[in-house]
C-alpha positions as semicolon CSV with decimal commas, in nm:
position;residue;x (nm);y (nm);z (nm)
1;M;8,934;7,837;10,704
2;K;9,166;8,141;10,799
3;Q;9,025;8,376;10,581
4;K;8,679;8,283;10,681
5;A;8,806;8,323;11,072
6;L;8,981;8,627;10,951
7;L;8,627;8,764;10,839
8;F;8,442;8,698;11,095
9;L;8,672;8,902;11,340
10;L;8,670;9,149;11,152
11;L;8,286;9,181;11,109
12;A;8,245;9,205;11,460
13;A;8,545;9,486;11,417
14;A;8,281;9,685;11,221
15;G;7,996;9,632;11,448
16;V;7,762;9,418;11,242
17;V;7,793;9,109;11,458
18;K;7,479;8,998;11,687
19;G;7,252;9,307;11,598
20;Q;7,508;9,568;11,630
21;T;7,512;9,901;11,494
22;S;7,788;10,141;11,347
23;Q;7,729;10,425;11,141
24;P;7,981;10,419;10,959
25;Y;8,214;10,115;11,132
26;K;8,541;10,297;11,301
27;S;8,705;10,309;11,654
28;N;8,522;10,604;11,866
29;A;8,828;10,721;11,909
30;I;8,852;10,904;11,589
31;P;8,582;11,147;11,470
32;Y;8,418;11,102;11,115
33;H;8,359;11,398;10,919
34;G;8,246;11,214;10,577
35;Y;7,909;11,113;10,412
36;A;7,618;11,003;10,671
37;Y;7,506;10,744;10,479
38;P;7,106;10,690;10,571
39;I;7,162;10,339;10,624
40;V;7,449;10,122;10,726
41;P;7,483;9,746;10,878
42;G;7,305;9,643;11,167
43;T;7,015;9,844;11,088
44;E;6,631;9,674;11,099
45;A;6,606;9,859;10,690
46;W;6,933;9,684;10,574
47;K;6,843;9,358;10,702
48;N;6,487;9,362;10,511
49;M;6,687;9,510;10,149
50;D;6,961;9,237;9,903
51;Y;7,227;9,254;9,806
52;P;7,181;9,503;9,582
53;Q;6,951;9,728;9,786
54;R;7,235;9,726;9,998
55;L;7,503;9,872;9,690
56;A;7,211;10,118;9,562
57;S;7,156;10,304;9,922
58;L;7,504;10,333;10,007
59;Q;7,628;10,526;9,631
60;L;7,628;10,875;9,697
61;P;7,409;11,151;9,518
62;A;7,485;11,371;9,262
63;D;7,498;11,666;9,486
64;T;7,656;11,548;9,751
65;L;7,933;11,435;9,520
66;Q;7,997;11,781;9,350
67;S;8,019;11,937;9,694
68;I;8,206;11,720;9,866
69;S;8,538;11,806;9,984
70;T;8,822;11,560;9,934
71;A;8,929;11,582;10,277
72;R;8,565;11,482;10,382
73;L;8,541;11,239;10,064
74;L;8,813;11,059;10,139
75;E;8,699;10,932;10,488
76;T;8,354;10,863;10,358
77;C;8,582;10,613;10,107
78;L;8,784;10,445;10,479
79;Y;8,433;10,370;10,659
80;Y;8,234;10,274;10,301
81;P;8,070;9,974;10,470
82;F;8,153;9,696;10,157
83;N;8,537;9,762;10,228
84;I;8,493;9,478;10,482
85;D;8,483;9,255;10,169
86;I;8,829;9,301;10,064
87;F;8,910;9,030;10,326
88;A;8,683;8,747;10,229
89;L;8,962;8,664;9,990
90;D;9,337;8,565;9,967
91;D;9,367;8,790;9,667
92;Q;9,315;9,073;9,767
93;I;9,428;9,300;9,533
94;Y;9,143;9,193;9,330
95;S;8,930;9,222;9,662
96;F;8,967;9,609;9,687
97;N;8,898;9,641;9,284
98;R;8,589;9,509;9,293
99;V;8,480;9,723;9,588
100;K;8,584;10,023;9,432
101;E;8,399;9,927;9,143
102;Q;8,077;9,914;9,277
103;F;8,059;10,280;9,493
104;N;8,046;10,589;9,313
105;G;8,290;10,772;9,604
106;Y;8,627;10,508;9,526
107;A;8,576;10,716;9,094
108;E;8,502;11,074;9,224
109;L;8,775;11,024;9,517
110;Y;9,028;10,878;9,275
111;Q;8,963;11,169;8,998
112;R;9,024;11,470;9,265
113;A;9,387;11,637;9,209
114;D;9,453;11,682;9,600
115;F;9,330;11,293;9,649
116;V;9,723;11,178;9,679
117;Q;9,774;11,451;9,891
118;Q;9,508;11,411;10,096
119;L;9,598;11,067;10,175
120;M;9,913;11,132;10,256
121;N;9,823;11,381;10,496
122;L;9,528;11,124;10,647
123;Y;9,754;10,832;10,705
124;S;10,044;11,015;10,819
125;G;9,838;11,210;11,103
126;R;9,698;10,875;11,219
127;N;9,911;10,780;11,590
128;V;10,008;10,359;11,540
129;A;10,039;10,343;11,930
130;L;9,669;10,467;11,979
131;R;9,587;10,108;11,919
132;N;9,757;9,995;12,198
133;Q;9,616;10,305;12,415
134;M;9,200;10,107;12,368
135;N;9,039;9,908;12,582
136;V;8,835;9,719;12,395
137;G;8,929;9,456;12,129
138;Y;8,758;9,593;11,842
139;E;8,846;9,912;11,913
140;R;9,168;9,832;11,841
141;G;9,053;9,572;11,557
142;R;8,850;9,874;11,387
143;Y;9,162;10,090;11,433
144;A;9,404;9,798;11,260
145;T;9,162;9,846;10,952
146;D;9,194;10,195;10,931
147;Y;9,520;10,169;10,801
148;C;9,453;9,835;10,660
149;I;9,279;10,007;10,411
150;L;9,420;10,321;10,388
151;E;9,758;10,148;10,255
152;F;9,512;9,993;9,959
153;M;9,424;10,357;9,876
154;L;9,796;10,449;9,880
155;S;9,900;10,105;9,657
156;D;9,702;10,319;9,375
157;A;9,811;10,646;9,491
158;A;10,194;10,546;9,420
159;L;10,060;10,566;9,033
160;L;9,924;10,880;9,060
161;A;10,139;11,069;9,281
162;S;10,455;11,306;9,164
163;D;10,803;11,139;9,250
164;T;10,814;11,420;9,570
165;Q;10,546;11,252;9,642
166;A;10,599;10,890;9,597
167;A;10,958;10,875;9,807
168;Q;10,773;11,051;10,052
169;I;10,467;10,794;10,052
170;A;10,739;10,469;10,025
171;T;10,922;10,675;10,383
172;M;10,579;10,680;10,528
173;L;10,484;10,382;10,463
174;F;10,864;10,236;10,614
175;E;10,836;10,354;10,917
176;K;10,452;10,316;10,937
177;K;10,485;9,938;10,945
178;E;10,812;9,902;11,177
179;Q;10,687;10,097;11,419
180;K;10,338;9,857;11,394
181;I;10,594;9,595;11,418
182;Q;10,743;9,756;11,737
183;C;10,350;9,811;11,890
184;N;10,254;9,443;11,857
185;Y;9,993;9,456;11,587
186;G;10,019;9,098;11,490
187;N;9,895;9,095;11,139
188;V;10,091;9,366;10,922
189;N;9,981;9,443;10,569
190;K;10,274;9,383;10,460
191;M;10,201;9,234;10,123
192;V;10,072;9,597;10,010
193;I;10,315;9,830;10,168
194;A;10,551;9,637;10,015
195;L;10,388;9,663;9,664
196;T;10,352;10,034;9,678
197;I;10,654;10,120;9,830
198;G;10,783;9,900;9,521
199;R;10,576;10,141;9,310
200;C;10,728;10,471;9,451
201;L;11,067;10,294;9,427
202;Q;11,071;10,219;9,046
203;R;11,130;10,572;8,965
204;S;11,403;10,610;9,153
205;N;11,597;10,325;8,979
206;A;11,618;10,119;9,281
207;F;11,623;9,803;9,072
208;L;11,836;9,845;8,790
209;D;11,763;9,509;8,660
210;Y;11,418;9,342;8,711
211;Q;11,245;9,297;8,384
212;G;11,134;8,937;8,345
213;T;11,083;8,873;8,770
214;T;10,896;8,753;9,011
215;L;10,914;9,136;9,124
216;L;10,822;9,312;8,784
217;S;10,496;9,111;8,824
218;F;10,439;9,188;9,159
219;L;10,462;9,547;9,111
220;Q;10,269;9,520;8,795
221;S;9,942;9,300;8,941
222;G;9,974;9,273;9,261
223;K;9,993;8,937;9,233
224;L;10,281;8,747;9,509
225;T;10,456;8,489;9,359
226;N;10,775;8,525;9,568
227;A;10,783;8,566;9,918
228;N;11,098;8,730;9,899
229;D;11,031;9,043;9,729
230;I;10,855;9,174;9,980
231;E;11,181;9,194;10,214
232;Y;11,407;9,328;9,878
233;I;11,159;9,618;9,830
234;F;11,212;9,665;10,234
235;S;11,621;9,682;10,209
236;K;11,607;9,904;9,948
237;T;11,421;10,147;10,161
238;K;11,631;10,178;10,409
239;N;11,812;10,324;10,231
240;L;11,602;10,627;10,134
């Protein structure tokens, strides 16, 4: 029931509950520069399609994939309407991987040479405190969801980043996590943040002897079996 309740709240934040329409789902406080999907949740055309048709309608045309800038493509992926499916299951890493597989925008984005840097720029440029300046609850929900999606992307980017970028990602994520706690974000995406930081810290010998441990399993698969691994990773980050 907990996951269903969370999904309902996120759907409401995405503007797809009670006939609301959003193009794409996002806070109105944030300008959008990505691809304009021709059909989005909440429209009559969307309601008249089955699930495979909806998936097909959201694929980017071949000429768009070739011509769109990485910055615009990143925003397009950030607001891909079926990102909402990530939060439908307890295993959100698994859900995120499923969502990535069904959208050709993600496939193109992850091949771009400047993907990691563009992602870092977008994530670092978001103001954590802006959420608390929004008067409408679903606007705050949309903004907080943006952060979650970006953090899922960063968990992959950690495996593609240079050593310098990896150190920067780890520091940035830890600082954002602290800021979100101070701003009373509520459900901070600690597991994914710790996963990403841990993957970055692997390069700096932060974990001297962890072969065969739950920490190693967590960093490889994203499956958390020992909650203490999260706090262990955060403790290592403080020393950066």
